[in-house]
Amino acid sequence: MVQGFSIRKIEPRDYLGVIAALNELTSVGTVDIEEFSRVIEYWKSCTVQDDIPVYNPYVVVDDATNDVAATGNLIIEQKLIHNCALCGHIEDIAVSAKFQGKKLGKFLIDYLTDTGLKAGCYKVILDCDEKNVKFYEKCGYSKAGVEMQIRE
Ligand code: ACO
């Protein structure tokens, strides 16, 4: 934990803060609060192996102001291979500009990784730009494979 900050699941009241943080990562587009809330409800409805949440969207919050400082998601995939193993995917990590460099990104990644491993994931993986490789190495991750895509 970073002193003065807490971590919890995303709630509809985090709308503005989460959108602002995600704009550090990429274009969010026009998502209104109704759509935001609907996606959160959908995420909540998805489980694997009875009661393990598929989507684990979190916010790191400034205790003094309740501002959203960072956000990220852990998606738990049910596989067939390795005896129907679970695999964690870390997605959409973003720390708001004014909160960057305070170890909140590392705290968030450590928390999501731990959440995945405790849920029984045999590995937790992520894709990132080359410029963020050092950051993820500091979080204990190492390069494995090559990301490929088809994009429209
Ligand atoms: N390159 C090299 N080192 C870095 C970088 C970087 N880009 N970012 C952080 N670090 C280092 C820090 O210096 C620190 O090192 P130290 O422990 O030796 O002092 C360590 O990594 C931890 O840094 P934090 O303070 O936790 O980093 P921060 O809170 O700023 O979060 C992040 C890093 C998530 C990359 C943030 O800058 C950000 O949100 N950037 C914009 C959006 C983005 O690129 N998100 C990642 C997308 S990848 C995905 O979603 C899977």
mmCIF file of C-alpha atoms and ligand atoms in Angstrom:
data_model
loop_
_atom_site.group_PDB
_atom_site.id
_atom_site.type_symbol
_atom_site.label_atom_id
_atom_site.label_comp_id
_atom_site.label_asym_id
_atom_site.label_seq_id
_atom_site.Cartn_x
_atom_site.Cartn_y
_atom_site.Cartn_z
ATOM 1 C CA MET A 1 0.000 0.000 0.000
ATOM 2 C CA VAL A 2 1.177 3.552 -0.696
ATOM 3 C CA GLN A 3 0.489 5.777 2.319
ATOM 4 C CA GLY A 4 -2.528 8.055 1.794
ATOM 5 C CA PHE A 5 -4.060 5.878 -0.948
ATOM 6 C CA SER A 6 -6.527 2.974 -0.965
ATOM 7 C CA ILE A 7 -7.499 0.379 -3.548
ATOM 8 C CA ARG A 8 -11.036 -0.869 -4.189
ATOM 9 C CA LYS A 9 -13.279 -2.141 -6.991
ATOM 10 C CA ILE A 10 -14.541 0.450 -9.511
ATOM 11 C CA GLU A 11 -17.963 1.957 -8.762
ATOM 12 C CA PRO A 12 -20.227 4.227 -10.878
ATOM 13 C CA ARG A 13 -19.167 7.248 -8.779
ATOM 14 C CA ASP A 14 -15.625 6.831 -10.199
ATOM 15 C CA TYR A 15 -16.845 7.787 -13.691
ATOM 16 C CA LEU A 16 -14.992 11.091 -14.175
ATOM 17 C CA GLY A 17 -11.783 9.961 -12.475
ATOM 18 C CA VAL A 18 -11.543 6.682 -14.365
ATOM 19 C CA ILE A 19 -12.185 8.347 -17.738
ATOM 20 C CA ALA A 20 -9.547 10.995 -16.938
ATOM 21 C CA ALA A 21 -6.999 8.328 -15.962
ATOM 22 C CA LEU A 22 -7.733 6.196 -19.049
ATOM 23 C CA ASN A 23 -7.190 9.231 -21.273
ATOM 24 C CA GLU A 24 -3.521 8.983 -20.199
ATOM 25 C CA LEU A 25 -3.484 5.587 -21.905
ATOM 26 C CA THR A 26 -5.556 6.059 -25.052
ATOM 27 C CA SER A 27 -8.680 7.649 -26.502
ATOM 28 C CA VAL A 28 -11.713 6.598 -24.446
ATOM 29 C CA GLY A 29 -14.234 8.121 -26.843
ATOM 30 C CA THR A 30 -17.640 9.351 -25.685
ATOM 31 C CA VAL A 31 -18.734 7.081 -22.849
ATOM 32 C CA ASP A 32 -21.492 8.581 -20.697
ATOM 33 C CA ILE A 33 -22.140 7.661 -17.079
ATOM 34 C CA GLU A 34 -25.034 5.337 -18.010
ATOM 35 C CA GLU A 35 -22.790 3.310 -20.326
ATOM 36 C CA PHE A 36 -20.008 3.358 -17.747
ATOM 37 C CA SER A 37 -22.393 2.024 -15.074
ATOM 38 C CA ARG A 38 -23.820 -0.603 -17.452
ATOM 39 C CA VAL A 39 -20.323 -1.935 -18.229
ATOM 40 C CA ILE A 40 -19.516 -2.145 -14.511
ATOM 41 C CA GLU A 41 -22.738 -4.117 -13.932
ATOM 42 C CA TYR A 42 -21.902 -6.432 -16.841
ATOM 43 C CA TRP A 43 -18.406 -7.011 -15.461
ATOM 44 C CA LYS A 44 -19.923 -7.895 -12.090
ATOM 45 C CA SER A 45 -22.206 -10.484 -13.680
ATOM 46 C CA CYS A 46 -19.379 -12.573 -15.190
ATOM 47 C CA THR A 47 -17.841 -15.387 -13.141
ATOM 48 C CA VAL A 48 -15.767 -18.533 -13.741
ATOM 49 C CA GLN A 49 -15.604 -21.676 -11.613
ATOM 50 C CA ASP A 50 -18.791 -20.639 -9.799
ATOM 51 C CA ASP A 51 -17.741 -17.477 -8.045
ATOM 52 C CA ILE A 52 -14.395 -16.159 -9.314
ATOM 53 C CA PRO A 53 -14.969 -12.765 -10.997
ATOM 54 C CA VAL A 54 -13.839 -12.721 -14.639
ATOM 55 C CA TYR A 55 -13.385 -8.939 -14.540
ATOM 56 C CA ASN A 56 -11.558 -7.338 -11.638
ATOM 57 C CA PRO A 57 -11.607 -3.583 -12.289
ATOM 58 C CA TYR A 58 -9.922 -1.531 -9.576
ATOM 59 C CA VAL A 59 -9.253 2.085 -8.714
ATOM 60 C CA VAL A 60 -6.540 3.530 -6.493
ATOM 61 C CA VAL A 61 -8.055 6.466 -4.624
ATOM 62 C CA ASP A 62 -6.485 9.457 -2.831
ATOM 63 C CA ASP A 63 -7.809 9.115 0.750
ATOM 64 C CA ALA A 64 -7.739 12.889 1.336
ATOM 65 C CA THR A 65 -9.825 13.903 -1.685
ATOM 66 C CA ASN A 66 -11.411 10.678 -2.962
ATOM 67 C CA ASP A 67 -9.856 11.468 -6.358
ATOM 68 C CA VAL A 68 -9.189 8.483 -8.617
ATOM 69 C CA ALA A 69 -5.407 8.311 -8.992
ATOM 70 C CA ALA A 70 -5.116 5.116 -11.033
ATOM 71 C CA THR A 71 -7.147 2.352 -12.585
ATOM 72 C CA GLY A 72 -6.588 -1.108 -14.024
ATOM 73 C CA ASN A 73 -8.331 -4.391 -14.735
ATOM 74 C CA LEU A 74 -7.449 -8.047 -14.252
ATOM 75 C CA ILE A 75 -9.358 -10.418 -16.527
ATOM 76 C CA ILE A 76 -9.401 -14.066 -15.506
ATOM 77 C CA GLU A 77 -9.711 -16.394 -18.481
ATOM 78 C CA GLN A 78 -11.022 -19.949 -18.199
ATOM 79 C CA LYS A 79 -8.883 -22.225 -20.410
ATOM 80 C CA LEU A 80 -9.143 -25.874 -21.453
ATOM 81 C CA ILE A 81 -5.376 -26.442 -21.520
ATOM 82 C CA HIS A 82 -3.357 -27.322 -18.414
ATOM 83 C CA ASN A 83 -6.363 -29.133 -16.915
ATOM 84 C CA CYS A 84 -8.788 -26.263 -17.382
ATOM 85 C CA ALA A 85 -6.390 -23.707 -15.927
ATOM 86 C CA LEU A 86 -7.072 -20.035 -15.270
ATOM 87 C CA CYS A 87 -4.927 -17.322 -16.873
ATOM 88 C CA GLY A 88 -4.847 -13.678 -15.726
ATOM 89 C CA HIS A 89 -4.619 -10.769 -18.172
ATOM 90 C CA ILE A 90 -3.704 -7.309 -16.912
ATOM 91 C CA GLU A 91 -5.402 -4.653 -19.043
ATOM 92 C CA ASP A 92 -5.934 -0.902 -19.257
ATOM 93 C CA ILE A 93 -3.511 0.314 -16.624
ATOM 94 C CA ALA A 94 -3.438 4.078 -16.212
ATOM 95 C CA VAL A 95 -2.211 6.469 -13.538
ATOM 96 C CA SER A 96 -3.553 10.054 -13.776
ATOM 97 C CA ALA A 97 -0.845 12.530 -14.799
ATOM 98 C CA LYS A 98 -0.597 14.337 -11.454
ATOM 99 C CA PHE A 99 -0.214 11.031 -9.583
ATOM 100 C CA GLN A 100 2.460 9.442 -11.774
ATOM 101 C CA GLY A 101 5.836 8.713 -10.204
ATOM 102 C CA LYS A 102 4.431 8.020 -6.715
ATOM 103 C CA LYS A 103 4.690 4.197 -6.979
ATOM 104 C CA LEU A 104 0.932 3.886 -7.486
ATOM 105 C CA GLY A 105 1.383 2.074 -10.804
ATOM 106 C CA LYS A 106 3.634 -0.505 -9.189
ATOM 107 C CA PHE A 107 1.251 -0.866 -6.257
ATOM 108 C CA LEU A 108 -1.669 -1.451 -8.644
ATOM 109 C CA ILE A 109 0.232 -4.050 -10.701
ATOM 110 C CA ASP A 110 1.397 -5.861 -7.548
ATOM 111 C CA TYR A 111 -2.206 -5.926 -6.289
ATOM 112 C CA LEU A 112 -3.711 -7.188 -9.569
ATOM 113 C CA THR A 113 -0.972 -9.806 -9.945
ATOM 114 C CA ASP A 114 -1.542 -11.038 -6.410
ATOM 115 C CA THR A 115 -5.312 -11.125 -7.014
ATOM 116 C CA GLY A 116 -4.779 -13.323 -10.083
ATOM 117 C CA LEU A 117 -2.362 -15.700 -8.390
ATOM 118 C CA LYS A 118 -4.612 -16.021 -5.326
ATOM 119 C CA ALA A 119 -7.558 -16.815 -7.633
ATOM 120 C CA GLY A 120 -5.485 -19.742 -8.958
ATOM 121 C CA CYS A 121 -4.134 -18.332 -12.234
ATOM 122 C CA TYR A 122 -1.114 -20.332 -13.393
ATOM 123 C CA LYS A 123 0.255 -17.148 -15.004
ATOM 124 C CA VAL A 124 -0.582 -13.460 -15.305
ATOM 125 C CA ILE A 125 0.310 -11.771 -18.595
ATOM 126 C CA LEU A 126 0.079 -8.349 -20.247
ATOM 127 C CA ASP A 127 0.947 -6.454 -23.429
ATOM 128 C CA CYS A 128 2.682 -3.095 -23.308
ATOM 129 C CA ASP A 129 4.633 -0.556 -25.363
ATOM 130 C CA GLU A 130 8.417 -0.835 -25.395
ATOM 131 C CA LYS A 131 8.593 2.405 -23.373
ATOM 132 C CA ASN A 132 6.875 0.699 -20.425
ATOM 133 C CA VAL A 133 9.005 -2.472 -20.372
ATOM 134 C CA LYS A 134 11.286 -1.128 -17.604
ATOM 135 C CA PHE A 135 8.251 -0.286 -15.458
ATOM 136 C CA TYR A 136 6.854 -3.810 -15.776
ATOM 137 C CA GLU A 137 10.284 -5.319 -15.144
ATOM 138 C CA LYS A 138 10.317 -3.350 -11.873
ATOM 139 C CA CYS A 139 6.981 -5.024 -11.100
ATOM 140 C CA GLY A 140 8.600 -8.461 -11.566
ATOM 141 C CA TYR A 141 7.470 -9.177 -15.145
ATOM 142 C CA SER A 142 9.786 -10.412 -17.901
ATOM 143 C CA LYS A 143 9.491 -10.454 -21.685
ATOM 144 C CA ALA A 144 7.833 -13.583 -23.113
ATOM 145 C CA GLY A 145 6.731 -13.954 -26.705
ATOM 146 C CA VAL A 146 5.731 -11.273 -29.170
ATOM 147 C CA GLU A 147 2.450 -9.377 -29.340
ATOM 148 C CA MET A 148 0.756 -9.541 -32.761
ATOM 149 C CA GLN A 149 -2.500 -7.990 -33.942
ATOM 150 C CA ILE A 150 -4.869 -7.213 -36.761
ATOM 151 C CA ARG A 151 -6.309 -3.783 -36.271
ATOM 152 C CA GLU A 152 -9.029 -1.797 -38.021
HETATM 153 N N1 ACO B 1 10.131 3.684 -17.929
HETATM 154 C C1 ACO B 1 11.059 3.308 -17.028
HETATM 155 N N2 ACO B 1 10.783 3.225 -15.677
HETATM 156 C C2 ACO B 1 9.548 3.553 -15.281
HETATM 157 C C3 ACO B 1 8.524 3.979 -16.175
HETATM 158 C C4 ACO B 1 8.854 4.021 -17.561
HETATM 159 N N3 ACO B 1 7.942 4.363 -18.507
HETATM 160 N N4 ACO B 1 7.401 4.238 -15.462
HETATM 161 C C5 ACO B 1 7.709 3.992 -14.181
HETATM 162 N N5 ACO B 1 8.988 3.580 -14.062
HETATM 163 C C6 ACO B 1 9.708 3.176 -12.865
HETATM 164 C C7 ACO B 1 9.728 4.272 -11.813
HETATM 165 O O1 ACO B 1 10.821 5.146 -11.992
HETATM 166 C C8 ACO B 1 9.829 3.453 -10.533
HETATM 167 O O2 ACO B 1 11.182 3.012 -10.392
HETATM 168 P P1 ACO B 1 11.897 2.943 -8.938
HETATM 169 O O3 ACO B 1 11.057 1.992 -8.092
HETATM 170 O O4 ACO B 1 13.262 2.433 -9.226
HETATM 171 O O5 ACO B 1 11.863 4.340 -8.387
HETATM 172 C C9 ACO B 1 8.982 2.207 -10.841
HETATM 173 O O6 ACO B 1 8.969 2.091 -12.273
HETATM 174 C C10 ACO B 1 7.554 2.307 -10.330
HETATM 175 O O7 ACO B 1 6.978 3.472 -10.901
HETATM 176 P P2 ACO B 1 5.576 4.044 -10.438
HETATM 177 O O8 ACO B 1 5.764 5.318 -9.683
HETATM 178 O O9 ACO B 1 4.765 2.998 -9.782
HETATM 179 O O10 ACO B 1 4.940 4.400 -11.865
HETATM 180 P P3 ACO B 1 3.596 5.199 -12.150
HETATM 181 O O11 ACO B 1 2.715 5.223 -10.970
HETATM 182 O O12 ACO B 1 3.932 6.506 -12.782
HETATM 183 O O13 ACO B 1 2.889 4.249 -13.259
HETATM 184 C C11 ACO B 1 2.575 3.913 -15.612
HETATM 185 C C12 ACO B 1 3.567 3.883 -14.445
HETATM 186 C C13 ACO B 1 1.423 2.955 -15.326
HETATM 187 C C14 ACO B 1 3.305 3.452 -16.881
HETATM 188 C C15 ACO B 1 2.055 5.370 -15.746
HETATM 189 O O14 ACO B 1 3.129 6.218 -16.071
HETATM 190 C C16 ACO B 1 0.946 5.559 -16.766
HETATM 191 O O15 ACO B 1 -0.229 5.425 -16.435
HETATM 192 N N6 ACO B 1 1.312 5.905 -18.031
HETATM 193 C C17 ACO B 1 0.314 6.220 -19.072
HETATM 194 C C18 ACO B 1 -0.572 5.035 -19.450
HETATM 195 C C19 ACO B 1 0.223 3.766 -19.733
HETATM 196 O O16 ACO B 1 1.180 3.760 -20.502
HETATM 197 N N7 ACO B 1 -0.227 2.648 -19.108
HETATM 198 C C20 ACO B 1 0.368 1.318 -19.256
HETATM 199 C C21 ACO B 1 -0.325 0.597 -20.369
HETATM 200 S S1 ACO B 1 0.140 -1.129 -20.526
HETATM 201 C C22 ACO B 1 -1.226 -2.020 -19.978
HETATM 202 O O17 ACO B 1 -2.270 -1.471 -19.729
HETATM 203 C C23 ACO B 1 -1.056 -3.489 -19.709
#
